[in-house]
Amino acid sequence: MWRFVARRLLHALPVLLGTTFLIYTLVFVLPGDPIQGLAGDKPVPPAVLAELRARYHLDDPLWIQYTHYLTGLLTGDLGTTFTGRRVSDLLADRWVVTLQLGLTAWVLEVILGMVLGVWAGLRKGKWDDSVVLFGTTLVISVPVFVVGYMAQLVFGVQLGWLPVAGTEEGWPFAFLLPGLVLASFGLAYVARLTRSSLIENLRADYVRTAHSKGLSRRRVVVRHTLRNSLIPVVTFLGLELGGLMAGAIVTEYIFNLPGVGQQLFQSIQLREGPVVVGTTTALVLIFLLANLLVDLFYGLLDPRIRHD
């Protein structure tokens, strides 16, 4: 198992280097002076401008700038804003909100998506299977910001069931509606993926053998079919855990949640390059960690994968 983990870590290293370099390049090759941009229309003395550009290595070639950033990243430093504040300190309080939102959405995807998928798979061809297929197709085809505003209007304003903005109500009540909106796209995919995988495995030879031995349908589904059907679903859910953190940008903006996504959106508008790079790097690390956990869970579901 340890060799399996070591191989996966080695595979993640070039991905981390490649993505961070790409993000850093895209942010810092944009035209304009970010130091002057912070001052707006006010003039900045040339001496101050030169000192700040030297402090943040803005006059150095891009590869030297990236080397300085990577050296700091190896020590756990996500960078420093142009106002002198550490990016990690800026994001410290906001991570709690984003993690609560992301985990709420992920749990809703796991529970509702798998339940709907199993139900539709076992009822293949019947009216409730058609309802699940139609509903998931509709959700996938609608943009998330449209779903968000409609959810606010219906469940928050008209029905008054859930708060429409802010975190005053606390977790989980304040995060149920934005969590459901954030999870809607992935929930539909989980339901359809679970359904198709379950239907495929129900036609397998080992299922017919289990039935011929006299095992009940419930035991065949729970003990045999469902476990093999979970492998592609676990793949999607593991990657989705990291994707939800990045996808929280739109949802946090709609529901006015003070999380990392809202901070990233504001930093892009203000051209705060260090905050954009540091935040996206942290999201990449979460994505890679989620991918590693998926690989480890693969080994538990199917020990043959550890020897591939």
mmCIF file of C-alpha atoms in Angstrom:
data_model
loop_
_atom_site.group_PDB
_atom_site.id
_atom_site.type_symbol
_atom_site.label_atom_id
_atom_site.label_comp_id
_atom_site.label_asym_id
_atom_site.label_seq_id
_atom_site.Cartn_x
_atom_site.Cartn_y
_atom_site.Cartn_z
ATOM 1 C CA MET A 1 0.000 0.000 0.000
ATOM 2 C CA TRP A 2 2.826 2.434 0.828
ATOM 3 C CA ARG A 3 4.392 1.892 -2.597
ATOM 4 C CA PHE A 4 0.980 2.573 -4.125
ATOM 5 C CA VAL A 5 0.721 5.863 -2.199
ATOM 6 C CA ALA A 6 4.289 6.856 -3.150
ATOM 7 C CA ARG A 7 3.560 6.317 -6.847
ATOM 8 C CA ARG A 8 0.457 8.459 -6.655
ATOM 9 C CA LEU A 9 2.369 11.243 -4.890
ATOM 10 C CA LEU A 10 5.037 11.177 -7.586
ATOM 11 C CA HIS A 11 2.318 11.442 -10.227
ATOM 12 C CA ALA A 12 0.820 14.456 -8.432
ATOM 13 C CA LEU A 13 4.101 16.415 -8.294
ATOM 14 C CA PRO A 14 4.365 17.316 -12.023
ATOM 15 C CA VAL A 15 0.653 18.162 -12.023
ATOM 16 C CA LEU A 16 1.205 20.596 -9.143
ATOM 17 C CA LEU A 17 4.220 22.197 -10.825
ATOM 18 C CA GLY A 18 2.494 22.463 -14.188
ATOM 19 C CA THR A 19 -0.754 23.944 -12.893
ATOM 20 C CA THR A 20 0.904 26.444 -10.558
ATOM 21 C CA PHE A 21 3.248 27.626 -13.321
ATOM 22 C CA LEU A 22 0.333 27.990 -15.742
ATOM 23 C CA ILE A 23 -1.725 29.929 -13.194
ATOM 24 C CA TYR A 24 1.216 32.146 -12.270
ATOM 25 C CA THR A 25 1.970 32.866 -15.920
ATOM 26 C CA LEU A 26 -1.634 33.702 -16.824
ATOM 27 C CA VAL A 27 -1.936 36.101 -13.879
ATOM 28 C CA PHE A 28 1.358 37.962 -14.143
ATOM 29 C CA VAL A 29 1.733 38.293 -17.917
ATOM 30 C CA LEU A 30 -1.374 40.461 -18.148
ATOM 31 C CA PRO A 31 -0.609 43.989 -19.342
ATOM 32 C CA GLY A 32 -0.565 46.865 -16.886
ATOM 33 C CA ASP A 33 1.060 47.638 -13.567
ATOM 34 C CA PRO A 34 -0.694 46.028 -10.577
ATOM 35 C CA ILE A 35 1.027 48.390 -8.126
ATOM 36 C CA GLN A 36 -0.276 51.416 -9.990
ATOM 37 C CA GLY A 37 -3.646 49.719 -10.263
ATOM 38 C CA LEU A 38 -3.975 49.592 -6.471
ATOM 39 C CA ALA A 39 -3.549 53.363 -6.306
ATOM 40 C CA GLY A 40 -6.255 53.970 -8.868
ATOM 41 C CA ASP A 41 -6.146 57.488 -10.287
ATOM 42 C CA LYS A 42 -3.761 58.742 -7.598
ATOM 43 C CA PRO A 43 -0.139 59.181 -8.717
ATOM 44 C CA VAL A 44 2.503 56.976 -7.091
ATOM 45 C CA PRO A 45 5.989 58.461 -6.496
ATOM 46 C CA PRO A 46 8.535 56.751 -8.754
ATOM 47 C CA ALA A 47 10.720 55.821 -5.749
ATOM 48 C CA VAL A 48 7.800 54.076 -4.023
ATOM 49 C CA LEU A 49 6.791 52.355 -7.260
ATOM 50 C CA ALA A 50 10.335 51.100 -7.839
ATOM 51 C CA GLU A 51 10.701 49.885 -4.232
ATOM 52 C CA LEU A 52 7.427 47.915 -4.373
ATOM 53 C CA ARG A 53 8.233 46.409 -7.753
ATOM 54 C CA ALA A 54 11.617 45.268 -6.424
ATOM 55 C CA ARG A 55 10.046 43.871 -3.246
ATOM 56 C CA TYR A 56 7.617 41.718 -5.199
ATOM 57 C CA HIS A 57 10.155 40.827 -7.956
ATOM 58 C CA LEU A 58 7.944 42.354 -10.657
ATOM 59 C CA ASP A 59 10.987 43.536 -12.616
ATOM 60 C CA ASP A 60 12.543 40.052 -12.710
ATOM 61 C CA PRO A 61 11.975 37.579 -15.553
ATOM 62 C CA LEU A 62 8.885 35.411 -15.175
ATOM 63 C CA TRP A 63 10.799 32.222 -14.359
ATOM 64 C CA ILE A 64 12.660 33.973 -11.524
ATOM 65 C CA GLN A 65 9.372 35.297 -10.136
ATOM 66 C CA TYR A 66 7.912 31.793 -10.260
ATOM 67 C CA THR A 67 11.030 30.350 -8.558
ATOM 68 C CA HIS A 68 10.603 32.794 -5.658
ATOM 69 C CA TYR A 69 6.937 31.828 -5.390
ATOM 70 C CA LEU A 70 7.687 28.103 -5.528
ATOM 71 C CA THR A 71 10.383 28.437 -2.851
ATOM 72 C CA GLY A 72 7.881 30.099 -0.548
ATOM 73 C CA LEU A 73 5.242 27.496 -1.390
ATOM 74 C CA LEU A 74 7.563 24.685 -0.252
ATOM 75 C CA THR A 75 7.650 26.324 3.201
ATOM 76 C CA GLY A 76 3.863 26.737 3.317
ATOM 77 C CA ASP A 77 3.843 30.392 2.212
ATOM 78 C CA LEU A 78 1.099 31.202 -0.316
ATOM 79 C CA GLY A 79 2.528 34.653 -0.950
ATOM 80 C CA THR A 80 1.989 38.216 0.221
ATOM 81 C CA THR A 81 -0.504 40.748 -1.076
ATOM 82 C CA PHE A 82 0.616 44.079 -2.524
ATOM 83 C CA THR A 83 -0.591 45.663 0.722
ATOM 84 C CA GLY A 84 1.817 43.545 2.777
ATOM 85 C CA ARG A 85 -0.634 40.985 4.183
ATOM 86 C CA ARG A 86 -0.009 37.242 3.977
ATOM 87 C CA VAL A 87 -2.391 35.464 1.626
ATOM 88 C CA SER A 88 -2.760 32.567 4.077
ATOM 89 C CA ASP A 89 -3.913 35.013 6.783
ATOM 90 C CA LEU A 90 -6.330 36.660 4.358
ATOM 91 C CA LEU A 91 -7.921 33.299 3.527
ATOM 92 C CA ALA A 92 -7.829 31.805 7.038
ATOM 93 C CA ASP A 93 -11.293 32.957 8.131
ATOM 94 C CA ARG A 94 -12.830 32.443 4.703
ATOM 95 C CA TRP A 95 -11.806 28.790 4.396
ATOM 96 C CA VAL A 96 -14.298 27.848 7.101
ATOM 97 C CA VAL A 97 -17.214 29.192 5.049
ATOM 98 C CA THR A 98 -16.041 27.574 1.807
ATOM 99 C CA LEU A 99 -15.382 24.211 3.474
ATOM 100 C CA GLN A 100 -18.813 24.249 5.108
ATOM 101 C CA LEU A 101 -20.434 25.079 1.784
ATOM 102 C CA GLY A 102 -18.379 22.541 -0.183
ATOM 103 C CA LEU A 103 -18.898 19.696 2.290
ATOM 104 C CA THR A 104 -22.629 20.438 2.535
ATOM 105 C CA ALA A 105 -22.923 20.280 -1.251
ATOM 106 C CA TRP A 106 -20.802 17.128 -1.409
ATOM 107 C CA VAL A 107 -22.883 15.314 1.210
ATOM 108 C CA LEU A 108 -26.055 16.260 -0.667
ATOM 109 C CA GLU A 109 -24.530 14.873 -3.864
ATOM 110 C CA VAL A 110 -23.587 11.612 -2.150
ATOM 111 C CA ILE A 111 -26.911 11.033 -0.418
ATOM 112 C CA LEU A 112 -29.455 12.370 -2.909
ATOM 113 C CA GLY A 113 -27.496 11.458 -6.037
ATOM 114 C CA MET A 114 -26.835 7.855 -5.061
ATOM 115 C CA VAL A 115 -30.346 7.305 -3.694
ATOM 116 C CA LEU A 116 -31.919 8.632 -6.893
ATOM 117 C CA GLY A 117 -29.477 6.650 -9.027
ATOM 118 C CA VAL A 118 -30.094 3.354 -7.222
ATOM 119 C CA TRP A 119 -33.837 3.921 -7.255
ATOM 120 C CA ALA A 120 -33.875 4.679 -10.988
ATOM 121 C CA GLY A 121 -31.554 1.750 -11.761
ATOM 122 C CA LEU A 122 -33.744 -0.734 -9.937
ATOM 123 C CA ARG A 123 -36.880 0.718 -11.586
ATOM 124 C CA LYS A 124 -35.445 0.834 -15.108
ATOM 125 C CA GLY A 125 -38.043 1.593 -17.773
ATOM 126 C CA LYS A 126 -40.779 2.608 -15.321
ATOM 127 C CA TRP A 127 -42.304 6.042 -14.771
ATOM 128 C CA ASP A 128 -40.140 6.959 -11.761
ATOM 129 C CA ASP A 129 -36.997 6.099 -13.753
ATOM 130 C CA SER A 130 -38.214 8.456 -16.487
ATOM 131 C CA VAL A 131 -38.830 11.187 -13.912
ATOM 132 C CA VAL A 132 -35.259 10.896 -12.600
ATOM 133 C CA LEU A 133 -33.805 10.980 -16.121
ATOM 134 C CA PHE A 134 -35.898 13.982 -17.124
ATOM 135 C CA GLY A 135 -35.159 15.881 -13.897
ATOM 136 C CA THR A 136 -31.406 15.307 -14.047
ATOM 137 C CA THR A 137 -31.276 16.298 -17.721
ATOM 138 C CA LEU A 138 -33.131 19.510 -16.908
ATOM 139 C CA VAL A 139 -30.759 20.370 -14.051
ATOM 140 C CA ILE A 140 -27.648 19.716 -16.161
ATOM 141 C CA SER A 141 -28.931 21.959 -18.965
ATOM 142 C CA VAL A 142 -29.632 24.994 -16.730
ATOM 143 C CA PRO A 143 -26.704 27.279 -15.706
ATOM 144 C CA VAL A 144 -25.911 27.317 -12.002
ATOM 145 C CA PHE A 145 -26.563 31.052 -11.604
ATOM 146 C CA VAL A 146 -30.076 30.572 -13.000
ATOM 147 C CA VAL A 147 -30.689 27.725 -10.536
ATOM 148 C CA GLY A 148 -29.343 29.921 -7.732
ATOM 149 C CA TYR A 149 -31.584 32.895 -8.409
ATOM 150 C CA MET A 150 -34.647 30.659 -8.916
ATOM 151 C CA ALA A 151 -33.920 28.836 -5.627
ATOM 152 C CA GLN A 152 -33.639 32.168 -3.819
ATOM 153 C CA LEU A 153 -36.932 33.348 -5.295
ATOM 154 C CA VAL A 154 -38.914 30.155 -4.656
ATOM 155 C CA PHE A 155 -37.536 28.699 -1.410
ATOM 156 C CA GLY A 156 -36.315 31.915 0.175
ATOM 157 C CA VAL A 157 -38.657 34.733 -0.874
ATOM 158 C CA GLN A 158 -41.955 33.080 -1.798
ATOM 159 C CA LEU A 159 -41.971 30.092 0.590
ATOM 160 C CA GLY A 160 -39.661 31.519 3.248
ATOM 161 C CA TRP A 161 -38.214 28.112 4.104
ATOM 162 C CA LEU A 162 -34.519 28.988 3.960
ATOM 163 C CA PRO A 163 -32.371 32.150 4.197
ATOM 164 C CA VAL A 164 -31.356 33.640 0.868
ATOM 165 C CA ALA A 165 -28.047 35.282 1.820
ATOM 166 C CA GLY A 166 -25.363 35.484 4.496
ATOM 167 C CA THR A 167 -24.317 33.114 7.264
ATOM 168 C CA GLU A 168 -26.219 34.613 10.210
ATOM 169 C CA GLU A 169 -28.325 31.473 10.640
ATOM 170 C CA GLY A 170 -25.191 29.343 11.059
ATOM 171 C CA TRP A 171 -24.392 25.896 9.763
ATOM 172 C CA PRO A 172 -26.158 23.899 8.415
ATOM 173 C CA PHE A 173 -29.321 25.988 8.019
ATOM 174 C CA ALA A 174 -27.673 28.911 6.206
ATOM 175 C CA PHE A 175 -25.800 26.536 3.872
ATOM 176 C CA LEU A 176 -28.622 24.213 2.819
ATOM 177 C CA LEU A 177 -29.935 26.342 -0.044
ATOM 178 C CA PRO A 178 -26.549 27.430 -1.483
ATOM 179 C CA GLY A 179 -25.255 23.893 -0.907
ATOM 180 C CA LEU A 180 -28.137 22.428 -2.883
ATOM 181 C CA VAL A 181 -27.560 24.924 -5.699
ATOM 182 C CA LEU A 182 -23.833 24.180 -5.761
ATOM 183 C CA ALA A 183 -24.532 20.432 -5.696
ATOM 184 C CA SER A 184 -27.286 20.456 -8.329
ATOM 185 C CA PHE A 185 -25.043 19.870 -11.338
ATOM 186 C CA GLY A 186 -22.938 17.146 -9.685
ATOM 187 C CA LEU A 187 -25.991 15.576 -8.043
ATOM 188 C CA ALA A 188 -27.572 15.028 -11.439
ATOM 189 C CA TYR A 189 -24.383 13.400 -12.759
ATOM 190 C CA VAL A 190 -24.051 11.162 -9.695
ATOM 191 C CA ALA A 191 -27.646 9.986 -10.112
ATOM 192 C CA ARG A 192 -27.220 9.194 -13.809
ATOM 193 C CA LEU A 193 -23.797 7.588 -13.295
ATOM 194 C CA THR A 194 -25.049 5.418 -10.438
ATOM 195 C CA ARG A 195 -28.072 4.378 -12.471
ATOM 196 C CA SER A 196 -26.105 3.378 -15.580
ATOM 197 C CA SER A 197 -23.389 1.593 -13.598
ATOM 198 C CA LEU A 198 -25.951 -0.334 -11.545
ATOM 199 C CA ILE A 199 -27.917 -1.392 -14.628
ATOM 200 C CA GLU A 200 -24.727 -2.600 -16.306
ATOM 201 C CA ASN A 201 -23.671 -4.668 -13.298
ATOM 202 C CA LEU A 202 -27.141 -6.140 -12.836
ATOM 203 C CA ARG A 203 -26.643 -7.860 -16.212
ATOM 204 C CA ALA A 204 -23.268 -9.343 -15.216
ATOM 205 C CA ASP A 205 -22.678 -13.104 -14.955
ATOM 206 C CA TYR A 206 -21.844 -13.023 -11.241
ATOM 207 C CA VAL A 207 -25.260 -11.495 -10.510
ATOM 208 C CA ARG A 208 -27.031 -14.303 -12.337
ATOM 209 C CA THR A 209 -24.891 -16.802 -10.427
ATOM 210 C CA ALA A 210 -25.836 -15.178 -7.120
ATOM 211 C CA HIS A 211 -29.517 -15.353 -8.007
ATOM 212 C CA SER A 212 -29.165 -18.996 -9.027
ATOM 213 C CA LYS A 213 -27.738 -19.756 -5.570
ATOM 214 C CA GLY A 214 -30.964 -18.531 -4.022
ATOM 215 C CA LEU A 215 -29.745 -15.196 -2.659
ATOM 216 C CA SER A 216 -32.410 -12.540 -2.222
ATOM 217 C CA ARG A 217 -32.532 -9.598 -4.635
ATOM 218 C CA ARG A 218 -31.753 -7.166 -1.808
ATOM 219 C CA ARG A 219 -28.643 -9.066 -0.768
ATOM 220 C CA VAL A 220 -27.432 -9.382 -4.352
ATOM 221 C CA VAL A 221 -27.842 -5.643 -4.905
ATOM 222 C CA VAL A 222 -26.352 -4.474 -1.585
ATOM 223 C CA ARG A 223 -23.551 -7.027 -1.082
ATOM 224 C CA HIS A 224 -22.458 -7.622 -4.664
ATOM 225 C CA THR A 225 -23.804 -5.312 -7.378
ATOM 226 C CA LEU A 226 -23.691 -1.970 -5.579
ATOM 227 C CA ARG A 227 -20.060 -2.332 -4.481
ATOM 228 C CA ASN A 228 -18.813 -2.833 -8.034
ATOM 229 C CA SER A 229 -21.103 -0.071 -9.278
ATOM 230 C CA LEU A 230 -19.547 2.435 -6.872
ATOM 231 C CA ILE A 231 -16.107 2.557 -8.524
ATOM 232 C CA PRO A 232 -16.989 5.083 -11.292
ATOM 233 C CA VAL A 233 -19.198 6.991 -8.848
ATOM 234 C CA VAL A 234 -16.352 7.262 -6.326
ATOM 235 C CA THR A 235 -14.121 8.581 -9.111
ATOM 236 C CA PHE A 236 -16.540 11.383 -9.876
ATOM 237 C CA LEU A 237 -17.278 12.190 -6.219
ATOM 238 C CA GLY A 238 -13.596 12.370 -5.331
ATOM 239 C CA LEU A 239 -12.812 14.783 -8.133
ATOM 240 C CA GLU A 240 -16.024 16.666 -7.432
ATOM 241 C CA LEU A 241 -14.909 17.377 -3.852
ATOM 242 C CA GLY A 242 -12.080 19.500 -5.189
ATOM 243 C CA GLY A 243 -14.214 20.910 -7.987
ATOM 244 C CA LEU A 244 -16.860 22.125 -5.551
ATOM 245 C CA MET A 245 -14.301 24.372 -3.845
ATOM 246 C CA ALA A 246 -13.553 26.087 -7.144
ATOM 247 C CA GLY A 247 -17.206 26.100 -8.186
ATOM 248 C CA ALA A 248 -18.135 27.949 -5.003
ATOM 249 C CA ILE A 249 -17.112 31.256 -6.639
ATOM 250 C CA VAL A 250 -20.464 31.772 -8.367
ATOM 251 C CA THR A 251 -22.536 30.371 -5.510
ATOM 252 C CA GLU A 252 -20.816 32.477 -2.854
ATOM 253 C CA TYR A 253 -21.374 35.560 -4.986
ATOM 254 C CA ILE A 254 -25.096 34.810 -5.439
ATOM 255 C CA PHE A 255 -25.721 34.059 -1.757
ATOM 256 C CA ASN A 256 -23.264 36.675 -0.409
ATOM 257 C CA LEU A 257 -21.190 34.136 1.510
ATOM 258 C CA PRO A 258 -17.829 35.465 2.793
ATOM 259 C CA GLY A 259 -15.787 32.519 1.565
ATOM 260 C CA VAL A 260 -12.703 31.884 -0.535
ATOM 261 C CA GLY A 261 -14.701 32.045 -3.759
ATOM 262 C CA GLN A 262 -15.943 35.546 -2.981
ATOM 263 C CA GLN A 263 -12.392 36.619 -2.086
ATOM 264 C CA LEU A 264 -11.058 35.190 -5.351
ATOM 265 C CA PHE A 265 -13.747 36.998 -7.330
ATOM 266 C CA GLN A 266 -12.906 40.316 -5.643
ATOM 267 C CA SER A 267 -9.163 39.761 -6.130
ATOM 268 C CA ILE A 268 -9.626 39.168 -9.864
ATOM 269 C CA GLN A 269 -11.520 42.447 -10.119
ATOM 270 C CA LEU A 270 -8.805 44.304 -8.168
ATOM 271 C CA ARG A 271 -5.975 42.505 -10.005
ATOM 272 C CA GLU A 272 -4.473 41.247 -6.753
ATOM 273 C CA GLY A 273 -2.198 38.721 -8.459
ATOM 274 C CA PRO A 274 -0.690 37.144 -5.302
ATOM 275 C CA VAL A 275 -4.157 36.484 -3.863
ATOM 276 C CA VAL A 276 -5.403 34.946 -7.127
ATOM 277 C CA VAL A 277 -2.318 32.725 -7.459
ATOM 278 C CA GLY A 278 -2.265 31.725 -3.781
ATOM 279 C CA THR A 279 -5.974 30.923 -3.675
ATOM 280 C CA THR A 280 -5.964 28.875 -6.867
ATOM 281 C CA THR A 281 -2.838 27.024 -5.708
ATOM 282 C CA ALA A 282 -4.628 26.053 -2.502
ATOM 283 C CA LEU A 283 -7.596 24.837 -4.572
ATOM 284 C CA VAL A 284 -5.247 22.768 -6.751
ATOM 285 C CA LEU A 285 -3.748 21.177 -3.628
ATOM 286 C CA ILE A 286 -7.231 20.278 -2.374
ATOM 287 C CA PHE A 287 -8.058 18.782 -5.772
ATOM 288 C CA LEU A 288 -4.870 16.672 -5.767
ATOM 289 C CA LEU A 289 -5.521 15.518 -2.198
ATOM 290 C CA ALA A 290 -9.063 14.491 -3.130
ATOM 291 C CA ASN A 291 -7.681 12.601 -6.130
ATOM 292 C CA LEU A 292 -5.194 10.781 -3.877
ATOM 293 C CA LEU A 293 -7.970 9.778 -1.481
ATOM 294 C CA VAL A 294 -9.977 8.430 -4.424
ATOM 295 C CA ASP A 295 -7.021 6.289 -5.500
ATOM 296 C CA LEU A 296 -6.660 4.930 -1.954
ATOM 297 C CA PHE A 297 -10.370 4.157 -1.775
ATOM 298 C CA TYR A 298 -10.021 2.342 -5.103
ATOM 299 C CA GLY A 299 -7.518 0.032 -3.450
ATOM 300 C CA LEU A 300 -10.040 -0.748 -0.735
ATOM 301 C CA LEU A 301 -12.878 -1.424 -3.178
ATOM 302 C CA ASP A 302 -10.739 -3.509 -5.532
ATOM 303 C CA PRO A 303 -7.317 -4.689 -4.213
ATOM 304 C CA ARG A 304 -6.228 -5.558 -7.763
ATOM 305 C CA ILE A 305 -5.895 -1.826 -8.528
ATOM 306 C CA ARG A 306 -2.982 -1.514 -6.065
ATOM 307 C CA HIS A 307 -0.921 -3.886 -8.217
ATOM 308 C CA ASP A 308 -1.580 -2.194 -11.576
#
